[in-house]
Short mmCIF file of C-alpha atoms and ligand atoms in Angstrom, two decimals:
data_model
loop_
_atom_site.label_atom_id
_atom_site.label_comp_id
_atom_site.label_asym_id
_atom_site.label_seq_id
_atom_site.Cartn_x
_atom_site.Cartn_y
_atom_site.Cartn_z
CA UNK A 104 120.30 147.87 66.87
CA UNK A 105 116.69 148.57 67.94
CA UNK A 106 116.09 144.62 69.05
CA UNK A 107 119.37 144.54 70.68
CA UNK A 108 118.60 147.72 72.47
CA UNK A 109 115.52 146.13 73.67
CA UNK A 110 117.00 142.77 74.74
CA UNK A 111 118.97 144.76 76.85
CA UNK A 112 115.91 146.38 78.61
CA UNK A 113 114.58 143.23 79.07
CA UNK A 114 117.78 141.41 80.84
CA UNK A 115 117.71 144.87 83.13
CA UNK A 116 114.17 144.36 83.84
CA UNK A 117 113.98 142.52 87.11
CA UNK A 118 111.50 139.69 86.40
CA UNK A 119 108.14 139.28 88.66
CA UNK A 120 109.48 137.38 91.71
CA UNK A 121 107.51 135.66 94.92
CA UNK A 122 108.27 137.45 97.81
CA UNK A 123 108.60 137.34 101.65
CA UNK A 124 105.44 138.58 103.44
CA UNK A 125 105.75 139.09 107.50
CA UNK A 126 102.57 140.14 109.59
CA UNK A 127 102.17 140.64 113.18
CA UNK A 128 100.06 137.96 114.63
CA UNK A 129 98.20 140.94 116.49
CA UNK A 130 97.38 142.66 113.29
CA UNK A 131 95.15 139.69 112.15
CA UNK A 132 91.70 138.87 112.56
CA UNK A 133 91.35 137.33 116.16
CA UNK A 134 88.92 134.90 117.15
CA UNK A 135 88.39 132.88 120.69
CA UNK A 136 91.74 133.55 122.04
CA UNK A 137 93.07 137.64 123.15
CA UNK A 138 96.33 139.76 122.43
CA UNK A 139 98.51 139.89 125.29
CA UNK A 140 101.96 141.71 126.29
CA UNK A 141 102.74 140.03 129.74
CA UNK A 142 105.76 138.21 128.57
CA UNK A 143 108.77 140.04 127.05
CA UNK A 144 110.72 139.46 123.67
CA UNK A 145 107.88 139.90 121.40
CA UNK A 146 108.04 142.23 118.17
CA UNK A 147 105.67 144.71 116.94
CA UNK A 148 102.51 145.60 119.90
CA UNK A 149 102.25 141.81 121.14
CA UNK A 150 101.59 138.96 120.23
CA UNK A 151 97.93 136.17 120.55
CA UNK A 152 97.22 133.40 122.97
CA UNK A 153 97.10 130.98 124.53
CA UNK A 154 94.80 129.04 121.90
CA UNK A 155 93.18 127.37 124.69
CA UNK A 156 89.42 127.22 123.16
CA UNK A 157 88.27 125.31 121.13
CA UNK A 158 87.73 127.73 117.85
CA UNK A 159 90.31 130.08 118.47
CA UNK A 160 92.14 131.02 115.52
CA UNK A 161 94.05 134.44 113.78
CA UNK A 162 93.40 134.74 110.21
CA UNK A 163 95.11 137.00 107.59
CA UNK A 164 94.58 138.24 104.29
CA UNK A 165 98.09 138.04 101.89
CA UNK A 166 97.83 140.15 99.50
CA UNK A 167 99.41 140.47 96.38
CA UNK A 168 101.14 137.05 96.45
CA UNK A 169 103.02 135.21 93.01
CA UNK A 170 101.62 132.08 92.83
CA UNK A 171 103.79 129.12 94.19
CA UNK A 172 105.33 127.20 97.06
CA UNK A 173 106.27 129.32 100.19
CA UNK A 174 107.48 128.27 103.70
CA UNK A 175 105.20 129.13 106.27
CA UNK A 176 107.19 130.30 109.46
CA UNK A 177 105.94 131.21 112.19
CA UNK A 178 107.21 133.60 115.41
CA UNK A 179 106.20 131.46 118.86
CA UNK A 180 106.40 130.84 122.09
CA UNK A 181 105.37 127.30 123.54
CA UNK A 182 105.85 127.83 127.64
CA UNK A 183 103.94 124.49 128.61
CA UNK A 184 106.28 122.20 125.80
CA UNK A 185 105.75 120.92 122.27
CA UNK A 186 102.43 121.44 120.61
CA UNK A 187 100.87 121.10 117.49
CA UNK A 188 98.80 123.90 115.99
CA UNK A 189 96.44 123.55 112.85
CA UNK A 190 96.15 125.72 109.85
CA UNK A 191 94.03 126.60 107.01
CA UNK A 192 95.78 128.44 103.70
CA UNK A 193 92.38 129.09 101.52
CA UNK A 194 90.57 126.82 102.87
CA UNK A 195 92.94 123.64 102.76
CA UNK A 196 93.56 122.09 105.85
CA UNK A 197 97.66 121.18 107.50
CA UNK A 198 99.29 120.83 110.44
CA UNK A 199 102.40 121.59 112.08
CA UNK A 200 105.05 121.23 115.32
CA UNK A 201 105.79 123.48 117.80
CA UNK A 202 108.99 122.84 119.40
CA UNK A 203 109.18 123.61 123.53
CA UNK A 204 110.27 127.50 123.64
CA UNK A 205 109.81 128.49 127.09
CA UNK A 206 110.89 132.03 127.72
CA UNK A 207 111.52 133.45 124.56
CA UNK A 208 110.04 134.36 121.04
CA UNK A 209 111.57 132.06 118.25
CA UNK A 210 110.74 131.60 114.40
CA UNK A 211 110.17 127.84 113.12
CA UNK A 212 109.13 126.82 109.14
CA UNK A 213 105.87 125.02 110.01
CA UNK A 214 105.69 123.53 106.56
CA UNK A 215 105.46 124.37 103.00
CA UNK A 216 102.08 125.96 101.78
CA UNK A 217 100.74 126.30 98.49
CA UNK A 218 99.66 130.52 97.60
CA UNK A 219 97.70 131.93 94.53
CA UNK A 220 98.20 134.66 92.35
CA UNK A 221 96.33 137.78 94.35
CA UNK A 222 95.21 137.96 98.48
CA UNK A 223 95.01 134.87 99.73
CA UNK A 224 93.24 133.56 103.22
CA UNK A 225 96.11 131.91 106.19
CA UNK A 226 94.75 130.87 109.43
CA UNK A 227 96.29 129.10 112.53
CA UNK A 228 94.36 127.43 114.73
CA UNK A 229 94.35 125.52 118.21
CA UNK A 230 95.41 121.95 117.28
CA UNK A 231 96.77 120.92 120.63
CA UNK A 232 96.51 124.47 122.08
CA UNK A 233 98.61 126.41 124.29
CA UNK A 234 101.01 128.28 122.39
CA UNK A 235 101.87 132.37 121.66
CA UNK A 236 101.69 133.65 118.18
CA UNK A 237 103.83 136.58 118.02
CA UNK A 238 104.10 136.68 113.92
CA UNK A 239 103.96 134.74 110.32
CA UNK A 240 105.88 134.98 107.86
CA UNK A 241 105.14 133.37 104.07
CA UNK A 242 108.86 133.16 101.79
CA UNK A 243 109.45 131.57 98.66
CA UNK A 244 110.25 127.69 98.94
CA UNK A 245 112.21 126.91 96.16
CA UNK A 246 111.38 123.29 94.66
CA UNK A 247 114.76 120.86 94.76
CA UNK A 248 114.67 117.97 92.59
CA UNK A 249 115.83 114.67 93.42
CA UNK A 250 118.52 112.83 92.86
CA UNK A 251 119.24 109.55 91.22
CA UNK A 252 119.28 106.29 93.22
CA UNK A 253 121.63 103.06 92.63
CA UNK A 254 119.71 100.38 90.41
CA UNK A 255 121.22 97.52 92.81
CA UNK A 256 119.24 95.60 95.35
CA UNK A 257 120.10 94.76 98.71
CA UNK A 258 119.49 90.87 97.46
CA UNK A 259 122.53 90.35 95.53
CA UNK A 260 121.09 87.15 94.32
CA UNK A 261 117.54 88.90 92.99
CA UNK A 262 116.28 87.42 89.96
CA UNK A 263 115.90 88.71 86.37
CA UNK A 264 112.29 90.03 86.76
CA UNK A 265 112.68 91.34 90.30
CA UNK A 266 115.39 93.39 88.66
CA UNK A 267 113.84 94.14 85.98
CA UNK A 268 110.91 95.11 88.03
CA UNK A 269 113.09 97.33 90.22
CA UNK A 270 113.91 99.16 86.78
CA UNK A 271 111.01 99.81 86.08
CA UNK A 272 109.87 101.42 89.07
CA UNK A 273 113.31 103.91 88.82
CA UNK A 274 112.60 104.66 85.39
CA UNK A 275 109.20 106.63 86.59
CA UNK A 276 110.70 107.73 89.77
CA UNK A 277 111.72 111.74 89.97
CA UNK A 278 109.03 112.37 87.16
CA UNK A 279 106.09 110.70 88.11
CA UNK A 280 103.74 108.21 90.74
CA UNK A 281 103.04 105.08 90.15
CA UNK A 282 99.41 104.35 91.29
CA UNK A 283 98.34 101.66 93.79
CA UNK A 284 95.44 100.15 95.70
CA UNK A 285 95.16 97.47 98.33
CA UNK A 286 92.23 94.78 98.31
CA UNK A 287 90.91 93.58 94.91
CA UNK A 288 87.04 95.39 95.83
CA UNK A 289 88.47 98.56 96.21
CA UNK A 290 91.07 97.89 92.94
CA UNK A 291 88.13 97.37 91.03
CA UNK A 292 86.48 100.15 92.37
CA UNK A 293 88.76 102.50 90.60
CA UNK A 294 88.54 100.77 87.89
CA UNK A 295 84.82 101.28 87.16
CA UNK A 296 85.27 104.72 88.52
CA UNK A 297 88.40 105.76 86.39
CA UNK A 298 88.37 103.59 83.39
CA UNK A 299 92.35 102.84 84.45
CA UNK A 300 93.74 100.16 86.76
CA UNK A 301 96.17 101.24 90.06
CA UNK A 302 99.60 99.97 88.98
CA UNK A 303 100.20 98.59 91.95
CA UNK A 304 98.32 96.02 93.59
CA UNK A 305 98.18 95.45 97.43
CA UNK A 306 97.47 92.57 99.72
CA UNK A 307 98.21 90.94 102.84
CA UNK A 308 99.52 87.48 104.52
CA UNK A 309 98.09 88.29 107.66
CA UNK A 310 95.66 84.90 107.38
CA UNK A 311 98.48 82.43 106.99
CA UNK A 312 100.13 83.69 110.28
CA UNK A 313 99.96 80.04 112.46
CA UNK A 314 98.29 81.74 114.89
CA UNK A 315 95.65 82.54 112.61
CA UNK A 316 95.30 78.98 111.40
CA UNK A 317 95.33 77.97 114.88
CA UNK A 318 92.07 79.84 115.63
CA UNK A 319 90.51 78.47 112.10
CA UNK A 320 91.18 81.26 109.52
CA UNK A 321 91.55 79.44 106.01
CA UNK A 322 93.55 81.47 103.71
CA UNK A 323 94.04 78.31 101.59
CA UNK A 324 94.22 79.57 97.67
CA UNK A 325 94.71 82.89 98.42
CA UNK A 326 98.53 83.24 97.04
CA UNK A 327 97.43 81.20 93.76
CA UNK A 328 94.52 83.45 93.35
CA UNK A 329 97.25 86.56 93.51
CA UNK A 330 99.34 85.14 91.11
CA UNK A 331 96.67 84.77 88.83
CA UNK A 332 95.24 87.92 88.97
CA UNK A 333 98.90 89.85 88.87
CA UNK A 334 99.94 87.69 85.55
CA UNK A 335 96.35 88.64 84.28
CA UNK A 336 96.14 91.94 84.84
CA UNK A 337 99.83 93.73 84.50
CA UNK A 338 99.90 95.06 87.88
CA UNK A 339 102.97 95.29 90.56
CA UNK A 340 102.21 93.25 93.42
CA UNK A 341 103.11 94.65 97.19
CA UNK A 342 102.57 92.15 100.13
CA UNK A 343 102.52 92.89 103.52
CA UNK A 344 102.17 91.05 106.34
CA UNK A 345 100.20 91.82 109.60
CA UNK A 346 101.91 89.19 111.55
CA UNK A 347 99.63 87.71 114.23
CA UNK A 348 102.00 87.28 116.96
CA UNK A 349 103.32 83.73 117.72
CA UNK A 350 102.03 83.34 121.06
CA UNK A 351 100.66 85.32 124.00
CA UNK A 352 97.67 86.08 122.41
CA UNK A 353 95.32 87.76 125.20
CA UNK A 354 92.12 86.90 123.41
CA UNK A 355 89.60 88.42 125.93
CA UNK A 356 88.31 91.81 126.79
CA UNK A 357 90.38 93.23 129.40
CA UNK A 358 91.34 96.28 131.42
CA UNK A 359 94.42 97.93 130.89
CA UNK A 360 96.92 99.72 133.34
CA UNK A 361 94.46 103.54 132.27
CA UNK A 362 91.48 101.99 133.57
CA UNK A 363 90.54 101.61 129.46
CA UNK A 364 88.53 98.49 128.04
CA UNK A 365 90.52 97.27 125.57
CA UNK A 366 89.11 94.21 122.91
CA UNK A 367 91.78 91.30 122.30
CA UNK A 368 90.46 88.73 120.49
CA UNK A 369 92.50 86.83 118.90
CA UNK A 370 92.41 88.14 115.25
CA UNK A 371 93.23 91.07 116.85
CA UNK A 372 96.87 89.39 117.79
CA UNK A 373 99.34 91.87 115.35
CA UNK A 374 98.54 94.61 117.71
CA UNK A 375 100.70 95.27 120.80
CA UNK A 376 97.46 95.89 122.91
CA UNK A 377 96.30 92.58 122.46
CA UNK A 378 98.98 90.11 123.16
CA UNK A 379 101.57 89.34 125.48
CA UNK A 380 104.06 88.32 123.08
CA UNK A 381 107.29 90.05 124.12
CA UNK A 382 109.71 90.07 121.11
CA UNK A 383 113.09 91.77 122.93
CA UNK A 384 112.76 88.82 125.04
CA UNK A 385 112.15 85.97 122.23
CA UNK A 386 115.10 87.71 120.07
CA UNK A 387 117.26 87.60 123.24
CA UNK A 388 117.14 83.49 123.99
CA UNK A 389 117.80 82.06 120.66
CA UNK A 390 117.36 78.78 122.45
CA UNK A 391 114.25 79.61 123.69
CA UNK A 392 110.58 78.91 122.31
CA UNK A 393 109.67 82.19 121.35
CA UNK A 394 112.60 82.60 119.34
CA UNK A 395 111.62 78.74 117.13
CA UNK A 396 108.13 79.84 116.98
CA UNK A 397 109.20 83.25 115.47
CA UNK A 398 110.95 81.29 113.24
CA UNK A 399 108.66 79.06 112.55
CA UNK A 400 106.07 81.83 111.45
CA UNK A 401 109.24 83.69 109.25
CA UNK A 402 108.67 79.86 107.71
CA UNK A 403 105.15 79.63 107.11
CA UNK A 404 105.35 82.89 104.95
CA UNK A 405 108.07 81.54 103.11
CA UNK A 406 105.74 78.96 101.91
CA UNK A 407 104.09 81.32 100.13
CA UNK A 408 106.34 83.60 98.88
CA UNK A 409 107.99 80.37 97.06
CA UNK A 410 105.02 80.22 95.55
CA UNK A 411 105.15 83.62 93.78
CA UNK A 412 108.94 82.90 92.79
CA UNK A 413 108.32 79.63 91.02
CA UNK A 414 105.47 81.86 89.25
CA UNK A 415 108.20 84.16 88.68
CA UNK A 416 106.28 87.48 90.40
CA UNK A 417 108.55 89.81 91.99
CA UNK A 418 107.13 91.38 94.92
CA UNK A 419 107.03 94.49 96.64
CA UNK A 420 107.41 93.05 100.36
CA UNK A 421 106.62 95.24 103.33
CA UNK A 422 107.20 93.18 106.69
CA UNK A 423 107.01 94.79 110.06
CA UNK A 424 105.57 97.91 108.91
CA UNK A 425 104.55 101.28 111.02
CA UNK A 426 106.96 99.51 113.79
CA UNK A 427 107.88 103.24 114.76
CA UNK A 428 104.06 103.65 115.85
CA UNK A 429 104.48 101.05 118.78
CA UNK A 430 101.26 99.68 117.92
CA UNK A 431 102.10 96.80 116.81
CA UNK A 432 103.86 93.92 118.59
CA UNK A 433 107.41 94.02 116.12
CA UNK A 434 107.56 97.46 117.34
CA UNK A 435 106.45 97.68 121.14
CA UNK A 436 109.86 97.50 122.38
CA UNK A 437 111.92 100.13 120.38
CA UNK A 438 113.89 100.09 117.11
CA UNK A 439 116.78 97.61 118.39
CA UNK A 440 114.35 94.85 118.69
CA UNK A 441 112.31 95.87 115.62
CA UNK A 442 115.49 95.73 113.82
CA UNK A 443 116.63 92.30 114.90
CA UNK A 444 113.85 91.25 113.77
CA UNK A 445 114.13 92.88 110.42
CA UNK A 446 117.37 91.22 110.09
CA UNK A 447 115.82 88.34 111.48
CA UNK A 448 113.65 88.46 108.63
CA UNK A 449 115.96 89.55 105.85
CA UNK A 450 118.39 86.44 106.24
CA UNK A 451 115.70 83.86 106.60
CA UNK A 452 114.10 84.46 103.89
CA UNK A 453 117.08 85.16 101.30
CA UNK A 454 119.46 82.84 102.95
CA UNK A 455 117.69 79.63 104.09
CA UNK A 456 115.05 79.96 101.81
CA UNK A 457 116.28 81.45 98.90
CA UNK A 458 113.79 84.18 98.15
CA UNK A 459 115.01 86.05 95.47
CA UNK A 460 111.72 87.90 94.24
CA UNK A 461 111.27 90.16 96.99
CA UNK A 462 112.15 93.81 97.10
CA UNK A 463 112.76 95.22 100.55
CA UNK A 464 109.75 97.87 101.26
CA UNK A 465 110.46 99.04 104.98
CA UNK A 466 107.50 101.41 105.97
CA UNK A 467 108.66 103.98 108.78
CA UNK A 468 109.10 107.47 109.40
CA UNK A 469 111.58 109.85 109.41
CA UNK A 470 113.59 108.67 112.49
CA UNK A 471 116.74 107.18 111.37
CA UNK A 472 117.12 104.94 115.16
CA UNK A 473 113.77 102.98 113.23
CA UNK A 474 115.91 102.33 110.10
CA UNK A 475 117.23 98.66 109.28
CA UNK A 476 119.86 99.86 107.16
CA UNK A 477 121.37 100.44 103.46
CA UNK A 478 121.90 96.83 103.57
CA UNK A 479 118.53 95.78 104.15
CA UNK A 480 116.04 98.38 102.58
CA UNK A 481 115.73 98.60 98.64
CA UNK A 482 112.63 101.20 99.11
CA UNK A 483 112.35 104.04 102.01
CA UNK A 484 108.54 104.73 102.99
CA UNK A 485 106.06 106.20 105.15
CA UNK A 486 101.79 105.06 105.70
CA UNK A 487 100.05 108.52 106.03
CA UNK A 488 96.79 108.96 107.03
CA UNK A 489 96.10 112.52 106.58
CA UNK A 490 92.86 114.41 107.82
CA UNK A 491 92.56 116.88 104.89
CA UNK A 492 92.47 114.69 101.18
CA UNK A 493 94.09 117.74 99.56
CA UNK A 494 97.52 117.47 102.00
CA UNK A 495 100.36 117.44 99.96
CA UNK A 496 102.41 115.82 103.20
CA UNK A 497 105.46 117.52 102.01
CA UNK A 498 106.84 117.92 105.63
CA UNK A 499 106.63 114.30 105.96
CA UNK A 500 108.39 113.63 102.21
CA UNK A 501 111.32 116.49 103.17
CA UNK A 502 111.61 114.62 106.12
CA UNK A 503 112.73 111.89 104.54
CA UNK A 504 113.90 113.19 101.76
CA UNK A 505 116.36 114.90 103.93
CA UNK A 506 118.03 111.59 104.66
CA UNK A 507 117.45 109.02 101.89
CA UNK A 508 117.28 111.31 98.68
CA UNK A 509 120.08 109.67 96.13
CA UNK A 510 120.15 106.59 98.67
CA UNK A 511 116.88 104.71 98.25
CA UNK A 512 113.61 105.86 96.37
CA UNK A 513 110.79 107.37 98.88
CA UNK A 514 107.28 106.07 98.51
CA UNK A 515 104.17 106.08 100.08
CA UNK A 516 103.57 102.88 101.03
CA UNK A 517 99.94 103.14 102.46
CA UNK A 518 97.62 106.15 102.60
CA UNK A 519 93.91 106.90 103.33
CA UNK A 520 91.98 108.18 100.46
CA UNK A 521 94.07 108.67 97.51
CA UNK A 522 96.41 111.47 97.21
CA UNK A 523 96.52 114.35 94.89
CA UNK A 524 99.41 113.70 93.07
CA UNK A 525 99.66 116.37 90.45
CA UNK A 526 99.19 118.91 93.46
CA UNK A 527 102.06 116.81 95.33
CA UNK A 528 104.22 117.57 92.37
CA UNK A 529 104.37 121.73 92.71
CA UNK A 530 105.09 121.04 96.31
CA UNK A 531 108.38 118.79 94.77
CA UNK A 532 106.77 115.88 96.61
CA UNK A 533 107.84 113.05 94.50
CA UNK A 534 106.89 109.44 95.69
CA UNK A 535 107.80 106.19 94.05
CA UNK A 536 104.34 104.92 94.21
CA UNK A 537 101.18 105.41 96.62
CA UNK A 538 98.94 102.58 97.31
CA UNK A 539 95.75 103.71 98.96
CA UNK A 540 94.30 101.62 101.70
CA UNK A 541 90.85 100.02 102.23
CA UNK A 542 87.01 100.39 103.16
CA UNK A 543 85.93 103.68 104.79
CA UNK A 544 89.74 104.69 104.21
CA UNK A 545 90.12 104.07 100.64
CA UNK A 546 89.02 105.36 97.81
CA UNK A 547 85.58 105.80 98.48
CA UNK A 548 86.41 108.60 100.72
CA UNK A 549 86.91 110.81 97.73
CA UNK A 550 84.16 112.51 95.38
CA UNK A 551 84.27 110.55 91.94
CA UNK A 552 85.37 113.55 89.65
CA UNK A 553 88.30 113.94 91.80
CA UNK A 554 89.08 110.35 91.81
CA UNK A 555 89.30 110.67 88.36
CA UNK A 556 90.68 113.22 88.27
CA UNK A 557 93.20 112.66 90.31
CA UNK A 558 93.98 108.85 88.85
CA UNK A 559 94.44 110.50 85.69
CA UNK A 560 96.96 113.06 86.14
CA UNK A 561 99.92 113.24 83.57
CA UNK A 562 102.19 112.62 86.43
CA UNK A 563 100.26 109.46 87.76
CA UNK A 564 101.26 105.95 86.17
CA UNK A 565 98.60 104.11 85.92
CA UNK A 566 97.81 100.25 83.97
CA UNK A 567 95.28 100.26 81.14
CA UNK A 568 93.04 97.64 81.78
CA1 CA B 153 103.74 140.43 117.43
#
């Protein structure tokens, strides 16, 4: 009777539960920037702006917060269009958009932020500038799982170990990251540093673009040398390809139309700035010569990729990537091009060549127009180079979450340093796999105990070596 009794105090006891926190903007701690009342529709006794130096920020103290994930919302006004604004929650840096809100006060969730048990320290600072604070608010942001994804491949014709492959990666996916590195320095790099190998490794075709070979780059053993070192060590290869463009290269130092001095040499030649290479126009005259040496290019890779096949390596490919960005030639003329070309792509290379080893890796953003289809994409991802190591990019991962989640797994398909994954995970930020990019931008760029530490993570999948 007594336990029962008690069990029945407990289910009436309302359990310890985050909350929703709201603060004037005026009742923080105001630096470099002033509390005005000019314009109407504000709540409480104004509200702060217009961010226009270049340290103005409002801090606030939270206090008595439940530890977890919360939605950060903010109360605004943005009379001179979209900005960006920074922030700081205890010390870790994000960012967020301001959409235009000319003559009114509106709330928008700026992102999710991660809170500790106790007070805890919010700013918002400038970031572009030029916006009205009125208020914050912090409320719980519960985590959603995700869903499953089909095991099929676009390629109905993939082979045994590229579906096997595929399987593999799904069987992780939801639960954990797979790890991954571009460029073998950098691979082993973590390796001495971690004890554990990236499970994915990264490289590039960008050398055996003809326009490459034209100017003398000699890739020659390059692809054997990757199929050697992927049968040797375990790992999952990904390939991309910064396609030198097929002709038009500018390769000079020029002027452009902004009075800038822009470098084009040649090797430069993937980047829209430094070639004249127009692809709506090549995609549009099938007959013409743009459109053979396009193909001709699509060829010269499939030389290679043949090679993997017959060494039975499945590959993570990633053509045409960032196209969204502009910056480089596939994607200087909008997504219809960029997508032709994708097809372009796609049915050269299964169809006339009979690639069957290649899983489709399209690296965008969260813009559907930029999408090549269901068709045409096995894996949905993003390359993220974010200015605070600690980021969990979860706006960026609900972004695309919001459209692909049961359709396609997400992953992050280049980033610079190498993410925190466990973190990631409280935020419900669940990627496929990250593979961290190169030099100054890789690995080095974090402090070795959190390298290790964050390589070995129980929720990071990693290759013993
Ligand atoms: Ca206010």
């Amino acid at each position: 009777m007594k336990s029962l009794l008690l069990a029945g105090l407990l289910a009436l006891t309302p359990a310890a539960h985050a909350q929703t926190l709201r603060i004037e903007a005026e009742n923080g701690q105001i630096a470099n920037v002033a509390v005005q009342t000019q314009n109407s529709g504000f709540s409480g006794a104004g509200y702060v702006g217009n961010f226009s130096q270049d340290d103005a920020r409002v801090s606030f103290k939270l206090p008595n917060i439940k530890a977890g994930i919360y939605h950060l919302k903010l109360r605004y006004s943005a009379p001179y269009g979209e900005k960006n604004f920074d922030f700081k929650v205890n010390g870790i840096g994000g960012s967020g958009h301001l959409t235009a809100l000319k003559d009114s006060f509106g709330w928008t969730d700026a992102g999710k932020i991660e809170l500790q048990n106790g007070t805890n320290d919010i700013s918002i600072e400038r970031g572009w500038g030029y916006f009205l604070l009125d208020a914050i608010e912090v409320a719980p942001a519960p985590v959603v799982p995700l869903k499953p994804v089909p095991t099929r491949l676009v390629d109905a014709k993939a082979s045994l170990v590229t579906r096997a492959l595929y399987r593999r990666l799904l069987r992780d996916y939801r639960r954990k990251t797979l790890s991954g590195q571009f460029d073998i320095k950098d691979t082993e790099f973590v390796r001495q540093q971690t004890g554990v190998l990236p499970s994915v490794y990264g490289s590039d075709l960008i050398d055996y673009s003809p326009s490459r070979r034209e100017h003398g780059s000699k890739p020659e053993g390059q692809s054997e040398a990757t199929i050697q070192r992927i049968k040797k060590t375990g790992q999952i290869l990904t390939l991309t390809w910064h396609w030198n463009s097929p002709s038009g290269l500018i390769d000079a130092t020029y002027t452009n139309g902004e009075g800038k001095s822009i470098e084009a040499p040649w090797w430069r030649g993937f980047y829209t700035d430094a070639t004249r290479f127009d692809v709506q126009k090549a995609l549009a005259d099938p007959g013409g010569a743009n459109y053979k040496l396009l193909l001709r290019d699509i060829d010269a890779i499939a030389v290679e990729l043949k090679k993997y096949q017959a060494a039975n390596v499945p590959i993570l490919w990633r053509p045409l990537h960032e196209a969204p960005g502009g910056w480089f030639w596939w994607g200087a003329k909008g997504p219809e091009s960029f997508k032709s070309l994708w097809h372009l792509v796609f049915q050269r290379l299964t169809q006339t060549h009979g690639l069957h080893n290649l899983i489709w890796t399209w690296a965008g953003d969260a813009r559907a127009a930029w999408y090549p289809g269901d068709k045409y994409v096995d894996i949905v991802g993003t390359d993220l180079y974010p200015s605070d190591g600690r980021d969990s990019l979860a706006g960026q991962f609900d972004a695309l979450k919001v459209q692909y989640d049961g359709k396609k797994p997400i992953a992050l398909c280049e980033v610079g340093g190498v993410p925190d994954i466990a973190r990631m995970k409280r935020f419900g930020v669940n990627w496929l796999y990250f593979a961290s990019w190169t030099g100054d931008l890789g690995p080095q760029k974090v402090a070795p105990d959190e390298l290790k530490r964050r390589y070995l993570a129980p929720e990071v999948v990693n290759v013993k070596p």
